[in-house]
mmCIF file of C-alpha atoms (C1' of nucleotides) in Angstrom:
data_model
loop_
_atom_site.group_PDB
_atom_site.id
_atom_site.type_symbol
_atom_site.label_atom_id
_atom_site.label_comp_id
_atom_site.label_asym_id
_atom_site.label_seq_id
_atom_site.Cartn_x
_atom_site.Cartn_y
_atom_site.Cartn_z
ATOM 1 C CA MET A 1 -4.721 -24.550 -4.739
ATOM 2 C CA GLY A 2 -5.425 -21.391 -2.824
ATOM 3 C CA ARG A 3 -4.841 -20.902 0.791
ATOM 4 C CA PRO A 4 -7.758 -22.045 2.936
ATOM 5 C CA PRO A 5 -9.645 -19.392 4.872
ATOM 6 C CA CYS A 6 -8.411 -18.724 8.384
ATOM 7 C CA CYS A 7 -11.902 -19.213 9.760
ATOM 8 C CA ASP A 8 -15.399 -20.304 8.832
ATOM 9 C CA LYS A 9 -16.646 -17.121 7.239
ATOM 10 C CA ALA A 10 -20.260 -18.246 7.304
ATOM 11 C CA ASN A 11 -20.318 -18.254 11.088
ATOM 12 C CA VAL A 12 -18.225 -15.165 11.632
ATOM 13 C CA LYS A 13 -19.581 -11.760 12.496
ATOM 14 C CA LYS A 14 -18.269 -8.781 10.567
ATOM 15 C CA GLY A 15 -18.624 -5.055 10.879
ATOM 16 C CA PRO A 16 -18.302 -2.686 13.806
ATOM 17 C CA TRP A 17 -17.485 -4.060 17.222
ATOM 18 C CA THR A 18 -19.945 -3.695 20.068
ATOM 19 C CA ALA A 19 -19.013 -2.673 23.604
ATOM 20 C CA GLU A 20 -19.837 -6.185 24.740
ATOM 21 C CA GLU A 21 -17.444 -7.724 22.239
ATOM 22 C CA ASP A 22 -14.746 -5.263 23.215
ATOM 23 C CA ALA A 23 -15.217 -6.173 26.872
ATOM 24 C CA LYS A 24 -14.942 -9.884 26.114
ATOM 25 C CA LEU A 25 -11.815 -9.455 24.054
ATOM 26 C CA LEU A 26 -10.228 -7.137 26.585
ATOM 27 C CA ALA A 27 -11.044 -9.497 29.434
ATOM 28 C CA TYR A 28 -9.540 -12.414 27.580
ATOM 29 C CA THR A 29 -6.346 -10.632 26.536
ATOM 30 C CA SER A 30 -5.749 -9.193 29.971
ATOM 31 C CA ASN A 31 -6.024 -12.666 31.480
ATOM 32 C CA HIS A 32 -4.307 -14.738 28.832
ATOM 33 C CA GLY A 33 -2.225 -12.371 26.726
ATOM 34 C CA THR A 34 -2.324 -12.196 22.967
ATOM 35 C CA GLY A 35 -0.754 -15.410 21.726
ATOM 36 C CA ASN A 36 -2.399 -17.499 18.965
ATOM 37 C CA TRP A 37 -5.102 -15.185 17.686
ATOM 38 C CA THR A 38 -6.893 -17.944 15.812
ATOM 39 C CA SER A 39 -7.962 -19.518 19.067
ATOM 40 C CA VAL A 40 -8.850 -16.232 20.759
ATOM 41 C CA PRO A 41 -12.410 -15.890 19.388
ATOM 42 C CA GLN A 42 -13.420 -19.328 20.600
ATOM 43 C CA ARG A 43 -11.753 -18.947 23.976
ATOM 44 C CA ALA A 44 -13.106 -15.442 24.462
ATOM 45 C CA GLY A 45 -16.606 -16.410 23.374
ATOM 46 C CA LEU A 46 -16.626 -14.240 20.279
ATOM 47 C CA LYS A 47 -18.129 -14.986 16.881
ATOM 48 C CA ARG A 48 -15.288 -13.205 15.143
ATOM 49 C CA CYS A 49 -12.364 -14.119 12.951
ATOM 50 C CA GLY A 50 -9.081 -14.269 14.840
ATOM 51 C CA LYS A 51 -7.670 -11.779 12.466
ATOM 52 C CA SER A 52 -10.480 -9.376 13.240
ATOM 53 C CA CYS A 53 -9.795 -9.796 16.969
ATOM 54 C CA ARG A 54 -6.124 -9.037 16.484
ATOM 55 C CA LEU A 55 -6.933 -5.946 14.456
ATOM 56 C CA ARG A 56 -9.456 -4.693 16.972
ATOM 57 C CA TYR A 57 -7.015 -5.219 19.813
ATOM 58 C CA THR A 58 -3.959 -3.687 18.172
ATOM 59 C CA ASN A 59 -5.804 -0.725 16.705
ATOM 60 C CA TYR A 60 -8.219 0.098 19.487
ATOM 61 C CA LEU A 61 -8.111 -1.925 22.685
ATOM 62 C CA ARG A 62 -4.389 -2.241 23.243
ATOM 63 C CA PRO A 63 -3.177 -0.459 26.405
ATOM 64 C CA ASN A 64 -1.329 2.866 26.121
ATOM 65 C CA LEU A 65 -2.900 3.754 22.798
ATOM 66 C CA LYS A 66 -3.386 7.454 22.153
ATOM 67 C CA HIS A 67 -6.801 8.422 20.845
ATOM 68 C CA GLU A 68 -6.312 12.185 20.778
ATOM 69 C CA ASN A 69 -5.314 14.236 17.748
ATOM 70 C CA PHE A 70 -1.835 14.094 16.303
ATOM 71 C CA THR A 71 0.533 16.773 17.578
ATOM 72 C CA GLN A 72 2.641 19.064 15.432
ATOM 73 C CA GLU A 73 5.741 17.082 16.414
ATOM 74 C CA GLU A 74 4.101 13.824 15.414
ATOM 75 C CA GLU A 75 3.036 15.315 12.088
ATOM 76 C CA GLU A 76 6.548 16.444 11.312
ATOM 77 C CA LEU A 77 7.972 13.091 12.278
ATOM 78 C CA ILE A 78 5.511 11.265 10.057
ATOM 79 C CA VAL A 79 6.338 13.465 7.094
ATOM 80 C CA THR A 80 10.059 13.046 7.644
ATOM 81 C CA LEU A 81 9.827 9.297 8.027
ATOM 82 C CA HIS A 82 7.495 8.960 5.067
ATOM 83 C CA ALA A 83 10.008 10.801 2.919
ATOM 84 C CA MET A 84 12.614 8.251 3.944
ATOM 85 C CA LEU A 85 10.568 5.092 4.230
ATOM 86 C CA GLY A 86 7.610 5.525 1.945
ATOM 87 C CA SER A 87 4.430 3.792 3.019
ATOM 88 C CA ARG A 88 6.007 1.494 5.583
ATOM 89 C CA TRP A 89 3.410 2.482 8.120
ATOM 90 C CA SER A 90 4.345 -0.036 10.749
ATOM 91 C CA LEU A 91 7.915 1.238 10.862
ATOM 92 C CA ILE A 92 6.720 4.810 11.042
ATOM 93 C CA ALA A 93 4.193 3.968 13.743
ATOM 94 C CA ASN A 94 6.931 2.305 15.787
ATOM 95 C CA GLN A 95 8.502 5.716 16.199
ATOM 96 C CA LEU A 96 5.254 7.217 17.470
ATOM 97 C CA PRO A 97 4.395 5.827 20.904
ATOM 98 C CA GLY A 98 0.727 5.087 21.284
ATOM 99 C CA ARG A 99 -0.017 5.268 17.579
ATOM 100 C CA THR A 100 -0.873 2.350 15.322
ATOM 101 C CA ASP A 101 0.063 1.850 11.722
ATOM 102 C CA ASN A 102 -3.607 2.187 10.836
ATOM 103 C CA ASP A 103 -3.775 5.521 12.676
ATOM 104 C CA VAL A 104 -0.735 6.833 10.878
ATOM 105 C CA LYS A 105 -1.891 5.556 7.517
ATOM 106 C CA ASN A 106 -5.348 7.090 7.868
ATOM 107 C CA TYR A 107 -3.924 10.369 9.114
ATOM 108 C CA TRP A 108 -1.550 10.502 6.204
ATOM 109 C CA ASN A 109 -4.196 9.701 3.614
ATOM 110 C CA THR A 110 -6.792 12.097 4.978
ATOM 111 C CA LYS A 111 -4.764 15.016 6.286
ATOM 112 C CA LEU A 112 -1.040 15.083 5.725
ATOM 113 C CA SER A 113 -0.963 14.291 2.031
ATOM 114 C CA LYS A 114 -3.412 17.121 1.422
ATOM 115 C CA LYS A 115 -1.394 19.473 3.574
ATOM 116 C CA LEU A 116 1.717 18.723 1.587
ATOM 117 C CA ARG A 117 -0.072 19.279 -1.699
ATOM 118 C CA GLN A 118 -1.357 22.613 -0.456
ATOM 119 C CA ARG A 119 2.233 23.560 0.301
ATOM 120 C CA GLY A 120 3.331 22.601 -3.183
ATOM 121 C CA ILE A 121 5.011 19.356 -2.179
ATOM 122 C CA ASP A 122 4.214 16.118 -3.925
ATOM 123 C CA PRO A 123 3.277 13.714 -1.111
ATOM 124 C CA ILE A 124 4.573 10.705 -3.018
ATOM 125 C CA THR A 125 8.043 11.881 -3.948
ATOM 126 C CA HIS A 126 8.338 14.695 -1.386
ATOM 127 C CA ARG A 127 9.656 16.841 -4.164
ATOM 128 C CA PRO A 128 8.290 20.250 -5.162
ATOM 129 C CA ILE A 129 5.345 19.828 -7.508
ATOM 130 C CA ALA A 130 6.814 22.568 -9.689
ATOM 131 C CA ASP A 131 9.851 20.383 -10.301
ATOM 132 C CA LEU A 132 7.676 17.441 -11.261
ATOM 133 C CA MET A 133 5.614 19.569 -13.603
ATOM 134 C CA GLN A 134 8.803 20.775 -15.242
ATOM 135 C CA SER A 135 9.886 17.188 -15.791
ATOM 136 C CA ILE A 136 6.478 16.250 -17.120
ATOM 137 C CA GLY A 137 6.574 19.166 -19.518
ATOM 138 C CA THR A 138 9.727 17.884 -21.149
ATOM 139 C CA LEU A 139 8.742 14.324 -21.861
ATOM 140 C CA ALA A 140 10.093 12.324 -24.717
ATOM 141 C CA ILE A 141 7.693 11.405 -27.491
ATOM 142 C CA ARG A 142 7.651 7.686 -28.142
ATOM 143 C CA PRO A 143 7.314 6.326 -31.695
ATOM 144 C CA PRO A 144 4.262 4.164 -32.427
ATOM 145 C CA PRO A 145 4.606 0.393 -32.251
ATOM 146 C CA SER A 146 4.900 -1.552 -35.462
ATOM 147 C CA ALA A 147 1.566 -2.928 -36.587
ATOM 148 C CA ALA A 148 2.452 -6.589 -37.006
ATOM 149 C CA GLY A 149 3.549 -9.030 -34.379
ATOM 150 C CA ALA A 150 4.328 -6.488 -31.703
ATOM 151 C CA SER A 151 4.623 -8.060 -28.293
ATOM 152 C CA SER A 152 4.207 -5.906 -25.265
ATOM 153 C CA SER A 153 7.896 -5.925 -24.521
ATOM 154 C CA SER A 154 8.865 -5.057 -28.068
ATOM 155 C CA TYR A 155 6.940 -1.821 -27.675
ATOM 156 C CA LEU A 156 9.718 -0.552 -25.502
ATOM 157 C CA PRO A 157 12.713 0.836 -27.338
ATOM 158 C CA VAL A 158 16.054 0.051 -25.782
ATOM 159 C CA ASN A 159 17.303 3.585 -26.166
ATOM 160 C CA PRO A 160 14.586 6.129 -25.507
ATOM 161 C CA PRO A 161 14.836 9.075 -27.865
ATOM 162 C CA ALA A 162 16.647 12.039 -26.457
ATOM 163 C CA ALA A 163 14.427 15.060 -26.680
ATOM 164 C CA PRO A 164 15.777 18.586 -26.396
ATOM 165 C CA GLY A 165 15.528 19.802 -22.853
ATOM 166 C CA LEU A 166 14.594 16.379 -21.532
ATOM 167 C CA GLN A 167 15.564 15.771 -17.953
ATOM 168 C CA PRO A 168 17.787 12.723 -18.215
ATOM 169 C CA LEU A 169 15.955 9.684 -16.990
ATOM 170 C CA HIS A 170 19.227 8.563 -15.466
ATOM 171 C CA ASP A 171 18.800 11.343 -12.967
ATOM 172 C CA ASP A 172 15.541 9.897 -11.760
ATOM 173 C CA VAL A 173 17.088 6.469 -11.517
ATOM 174 C CA LYS A 174 19.921 7.945 -9.508
ATOM 175 C CA TYR A 175 17.400 9.745 -7.361
ATOM 176 C CA HIS A 176 15.661 6.469 -6.646
ATOM 177 C CA THR A 177 18.975 4.838 -5.911
ATOM 178 C CA VAL A 178 20.006 7.471 -3.402
ATOM 179 C CA LEU A 179 16.560 7.563 -1.876
ATOM 180 C CA ASN A 180 16.530 3.805 -1.506
ATOM 181 C CA GLN A 181 19.952 3.740 0.090
ATOM 182 C CA GLN A 182 18.775 6.370 2.541
ATOM 183 C CA GLN A 183 15.646 4.349 3.178
ATOM 184 C CA GLN A 184 17.677 1.258 3.912
ATOM 185 C CA GLN A 185 19.854 3.190 6.337
ATOM 186 C CA VAL A 186 16.836 4.515 8.179
ATOM 187 C CA ILE A 187 15.187 1.097 8.232
ATOM 188 C CA THR A 188 18.336 -0.367 9.688
ATOM 189 C CA LEU A 189 18.422 2.308 12.351
ATOM 190 C CA LEU A 190 14.772 1.930 13.234
ATOM 191 C CA ASP A 191 14.486 -1.806 12.955
ATOM 192 C CA PRO A 192 17.660 -3.861 12.548
ATOM 193 C CA ASP A 193 15.541 -6.987 12.233
ATOM 194 C CA ALA A 194 13.514 -5.623 9.350
ATOM 195 C CA PRO A 195 13.682 -7.734 6.187
ATOM 196 C CA GLY A 196 16.290 -6.302 3.884
ATOM 197 C CA ALA A 197 17.651 -3.940 6.490
ATOM 198 C CA ALA A 198 21.278 -3.408 5.521
ATOM 199 C CA ALA A 199 21.136 -6.754 3.774
ATOM 200 C CA SER A 200 23.229 -5.542 0.917
ATOM 201 C CA PRO A 201 25.174 -2.394 0.148
ATOM 202 C CA GLU A 202 23.970 -2.809 -3.403
ATOM 203 C CA HIS A 203 20.829 -0.967 -4.377
ATOM 204 C CA GLN A 204 18.087 -3.368 -5.257
ATOM 205 C CA LEU A 205 15.408 -2.131 -7.605
ATOM 206 C CA LYS A 206 11.936 -3.206 -6.815
ATOM 207 C CA TRP A 207 8.689 -2.784 -8.684
ATOM 208 C CA SER A 208 7.124 -1.258 -5.619
ATOM 209 C CA ASP A 209 9.819 1.419 -5.550
ATOM 210 C CA PHE A 210 8.823 2.561 -8.987
ATOM 211 C CA LEU A 211 5.141 2.346 -8.252
ATOM 212 C CA ALA A 212 5.487 4.443 -5.138
ATOM 213 C CA ASP A 213 7.949 6.976 -6.400
ATOM 214 C CA ASP A 214 6.733 7.407 -9.925
ATOM 215 C CA ALA A 215 3.029 7.446 -9.429
ATOM 216 C CA ALA A 216 2.844 11.171 -9.967
ATOM 217 C CA ALA A 217 4.921 11.079 -13.097
ATOM 218 C CA LEU A 218 3.100 8.016 -14.347
ATOM 219 C CA GLU A 219 -0.186 9.775 -13.940
ATOM 220 C CA ALA A 220 0.830 12.219 -16.606
ATOM 221 C CA ALA A 221 3.287 10.219 -18.677
ATOM 222 C CA PRO A 222 3.270 6.435 -18.349
ATOM 223 C CA GLN A 223 5.697 5.959 -21.212
ATOM 224 C CA VAL A 224 8.480 7.722 -19.384
ATOM 225 C CA VAL A 225 8.163 5.439 -16.398
ATOM 226 C CA LEU A 226 8.170 2.408 -18.639
ATOM 227 C CA GLY A 227 11.328 3.816 -20.111
ATOM 228 C CA GLN A 228 12.773 3.915 -16.636
ATOM 229 C CA TYR A 229 11.994 0.262 -16.118
ATOM 230 C CA GLN A 230 13.765 -0.504 -19.317
ATOM 231 C CA GLU A 231 16.755 1.611 -18.335
ATOM 232 C CA ALA A 232 16.834 0.037 -14.938
ATOM 233 C CA ALA A 233 16.992 -3.363 -16.554
ATOM 234 C CA VAL A 234 19.944 -2.322 -18.625
ATOM 235 C CA ALA A 235 21.766 -0.350 -15.961
ATOM 236 C CA GLY A 236 20.920 -2.613 -13.055
ATOM 237 C CA GLY A 237 22.029 -5.852 -14.635
ATOM 238 C CA GLY A 238 21.300 -8.670 -12.242
ATOM 239 C CA ALA A 239 21.450 -6.523 -9.161
ATOM 240 C CA HIS A 240 17.773 -5.846 -8.680
ATOM 241 C CA ALA A 241 15.572 -8.038 -6.639
ATOM 242 C CA TYR A 242 12.363 -7.574 -8.507
ATOM 243 C CA GLY A 243 9.936 -10.368 -7.839
ATOM 244 C CA ASP A 244 11.508 -11.594 -4.631
ATOM 245 C CA THR A 245 9.088 -14.440 -4.361
ATOM 246 C CA ASP A 246 8.958 -15.319 -7.999
ATOM 247 C CA SER A 247 12.127 -17.002 -9.105
ATOM 248 C CA THR A 248 10.870 -17.422 -12.647
ATOM 249 C CA ALA A 249 10.539 -13.691 -12.941
ATOM 250 C CA ALA A 250 13.997 -13.043 -11.555
ATOM 251 C CA ASP A 251 15.530 -15.724 -13.709
ATOM 252 C CA GLY A 252 14.694 -13.841 -16.835
ATOM 253 C CA VAL A 253 16.529 -10.725 -15.816
ATOM 254 C CA GLY A 254 20.104 -11.492 -15.020
ATOM 255 C CA GLY A 255 23.146 -10.284 -16.916
ATOM 256 C CA GLY A 256 21.423 -7.396 -18.615
ATOM 257 C CA GLY A 257 22.796 -4.893 -21.020
ATOM 258 C CA ASP A 258 21.192 -5.964 -24.278
ATOM 259 C CA ASP A 259 17.760 -5.879 -25.899
ATOM 260 C CA SER A 260 16.787 -9.336 -24.793
ATOM 261 C CA ALA A 261 17.643 -8.614 -21.201
ATOM 262 C CA ALA A 262 15.588 -5.471 -21.276
ATOM 263 C CA SER A 263 12.681 -7.278 -22.856
ATOM 264 C CA ALA A 264 13.038 -10.122 -20.419
ATOM 265 C CA PHE A 265 12.953 -7.678 -17.568
ATOM 266 C CA ILE A 266 9.724 -6.150 -18.809
ATOM 267 C CA ASP A 267 8.228 -9.565 -19.513
ATOM 268 C CA ALA A 268 9.268 -10.758 -16.093
ATOM 269 C CA MET A 269 7.611 -7.759 -14.520
ATOM 270 C CA LEU A 270 4.439 -8.340 -16.469
ATOM 271 C CA ASP A 271 4.468 -11.996 -15.560
ATOM 272 C CA SER A 272 4.984 -11.344 -11.898
ATOM 273 C CA ASP A 273 2.486 -8.557 -11.821
ATOM 274 C CA LYS A 274 -0.303 -10.829 -12.972
ATOM 275 C CA LYS A 275 -0.524 -11.748 -9.328
ATOM 276 C CA MET A 276 -0.951 -8.108 -8.443
ATOM 277 C CA GLY A 277 -3.642 -7.473 -11.036
ATOM 278 C CA VAL A 278 -1.465 -4.976 -12.816
ATOM 279 C CA ASP A 279 -0.936 -6.936 -15.994
ATOM 280 C CA GLN A 280 -4.179 -5.845 -17.597
ATOM 281 C CA LEU A 281 -3.428 -2.260 -16.674
ATOM 282 C CA ILE A 282 -0.022 -2.384 -18.313
ATOM 283 C CA ALA A 283 -1.405 -4.267 -21.299
ATOM 284 C CA ASP A 284 -4.042 -1.591 -21.793
ATOM 285 C CA LEU A 285 -1.365 1.025 -21.469
ATOM 286 C CA LEU A 286 0.858 -0.563 -24.063
ATOM 287 C CA ALA A 287 -2.007 -1.300 -26.421
ATOM 288 C CA ASP A 288 -3.194 2.287 -26.494
ATOM 289 C CA PRO A 289 -1.340 4.133 -29.282
ATOM 290 C CA ALA A 290 -2.376 7.438 -27.752
ATOM 291 C CA TYR A 291 0.306 7.061 -25.143
ATOM 292 C CA TYR A 292 2.989 7.091 -27.748
ATOM 293 C CA TYR A 293 1.797 10.431 -28.987
ATOM 294 C CA GLY A 294 1.393 12.088 -25.659
ATOM 295 C CA GLY A 295 -2.333 12.060 -24.996
ATOM 296 C CA GLY A 296 -5.607 12.987 -26.692
ATOM 297 C CA SER A 297 -7.065 9.567 -26.037
ATOM 298 C CA SER A 298 -10.253 8.445 -24.453
ATOM 299 C CA SER A 299 -8.117 6.336 -22.126
ATOM 300 C CA SER A 300 -7.209 9.044 -19.686
ATOM 301 C CA THR A 301 -4.853 8.205 -16.887
ATOM 302 C CA SER A 302 -7.556 8.733 -14.342
ATOM 303 C CA GLU A 303 -9.673 6.098 -16.048
ATOM 304 C CA LEU A 304 -6.772 3.739 -15.721
ATOM 305 C CA GLY A 305 -6.759 4.283 -12.030
ATOM 306 C CA TRP A 306 -3.514 6.202 -11.643
ATOM 307 C CA GLY A 307 -5.198 9.439 -10.722
ATOM 308 C CA CYS A 308 -5.870 10.590 -7.192
ATOM 309 C "C1'" DA B 1 -36.470 19.718 7.018
ATOM 310 C "C1'" DA B 2 -34.792 16.658 3.645
ATOM 311 C "C1'" DA B 3 -31.392 15.283 0.400
ATOM 312 C "C1'" DT B 4 -26.813 15.135 -1.081
ATOM 313 C "C1'" DC B 5 -21.964 15.295 -0.658
ATOM 314 C "C1'" DG B 6 -17.537 14.587 1.208
ATOM 315 C "C1'" DG B 7 -14.236 13.617 4.912
ATOM 316 C "C1'" DG B 8 -12.672 10.611 8.436
ATOM 317 C "C1'" DC B 9 -12.058 6.389 10.391
ATOM 318 C "C1'" DA B 10 -12.707 1.478 11.598
ATOM 319 C "C1'" DA B 11 -12.557 -2.691 9.628
ATOM 320 C "C1'" DC B 12 -11.759 -6.003 5.960
ATOM 321 C "C1'" DC B 13 -9.028 -8.274 2.358
ATOM 322 C "C1'" DG B 14 -5.273 -10.387 0.229
ATOM 323 C "C1'" DC B 15 -0.577 -11.190 0.152
ATOM 324 C "C1'" DG B 16 4.203 -12.094 1.813
ATOM 325 C "C1'" DC B 17 7.146 -13.790 5.332
ATOM 326 C "C1'" DG B 18 8.767 -16.769 8.895
ATOM 327 C "C1'" DC B 19 8.506 -20.881 11.317
ATOM 328 C "C1'" DA B 20 7.425 -25.532 12.619
ATOM 329 C "C1'" DG B 21 6.530 -30.174 11.350
ATOM 330 C "C1'" DC C 1 12.883 -29.262 0.612
ATOM 331 C "C1'" DC C 2 7.944 -28.921 0.923
ATOM 332 C "C1'" DT C 3 3.693 -27.753 3.041
ATOM 333 C "C1'" DG C 4 0.571 -25.706 6.223
ATOM 334 C "C1'" DC C 5 -0.275 -22.257 9.426
ATOM 335 C "C1'" DG C 6 -0.111 -17.901 12.012
ATOM 336 C "C1'" DC C 7 1.142 -13.250 11.990
ATOM 337 C "C1'" DG C 8 1.933 -8.725 10.238
ATOM 338 C "C1'" DC C 9 1.560 -5.424 6.740
ATOM 339 C "C1'" DG C 10 -0.263 -2.257 3.203
ATOM 340 C "C1'" DG C 11 -4.112 -1.223 0.360
ATOM 341 C "C1'" DT C 12 -8.896 -0.759 0.014
ATOM 342 C "C1'" DT C 13 -13.711 -0.580 1.291
ATOM 343 C "C1'" DG C 14 -17.754 0.891 3.432
ATOM 344 C "C1'" DC C 15 -20.139 3.113 7.085
ATOM 345 C "C1'" DC C 16 -20.983 7.120 9.918
ATOM 346 C "C1'" DC C 17 -21.552 11.813 10.580
ATOM 347 C "C1'" DG C 18 -21.134 16.674 9.863
ATOM 348 C "C1'" DA C 19 -21.421 20.284 6.292
ATOM 349 C "C1'" DT C 20 -23.687 22.081 2.511
ATOM 350 C "C1'" DT C 21 -27.411 22.836 -0.741
#
DNA sequence: AAATCGGGCAACCGCGCGCAG
DNA sequence: CCTGCGCGCGGTTGCCCGATT
């Protein structure tokens, strides 16, 4: 059973707000405050979803909001915080008085990420693009899956082949570990109440970490990233918190260090990711033999949606 | 002048989390 | 402990408008 809608969508207006609606919402919030958004539309005389009212207020009508362009100092702060926090826009916006998470997110997506690329910095990893290209150029070549009875998890060898000149995948895992520890420290500093802030000194691997940090590498070489997942399962043992809300996924991962644990980790990820709509993407990836030979397939990465 | 393209931004959507009953 | 609800967040969509052809 899915969650019921927060409002009657048939009788709710959508789209751009009019000046009259803004005035009504502003009048209501200035008189009554902003508690219980679900009742705000009715009380304020608006045919809007409460969620829409909250968004309009926080992103546009709220007092002390800045509507002018971002300053150089703000830009630099956003870049610095993004390097540490990733796309935690609300945390970043908290450090920029008068800016909303939506403002920061839009500014990043439309301006800053392009600026970084122009300067030769990968906006996802904040590492020099030249370094990433070097890593991509030294990828391991994965053997093809066996024809019969190959499950998706069995496609992933426990010990990826060591290719001459290959940047050790361990290094990337370590990079993620250090980066995540730094992120946790910053989160704790910025928002001690944030979920997971300084919750554990132990690094906890999350699917989202890999998605965010490896998107660039995945775009060119999905098999290497999958290898990282597998390595993380082996190296991380039961320490990672993948699938926080899905105990069945986490249950299949503990006490790693062997083939079954690695496979269970991958299977658990696939299982959990069904909710995210990623399962088909991964399945397509694993089913396409071209990936094991390093390209030349009709299934380009951009067609899979990993491109920019 | 009209059509097309692309960037920027406001708004929507879906999900996770926390809390109260 | 379970369920329902409200809130907040991040990702995505779609419209508007200026630039270009």
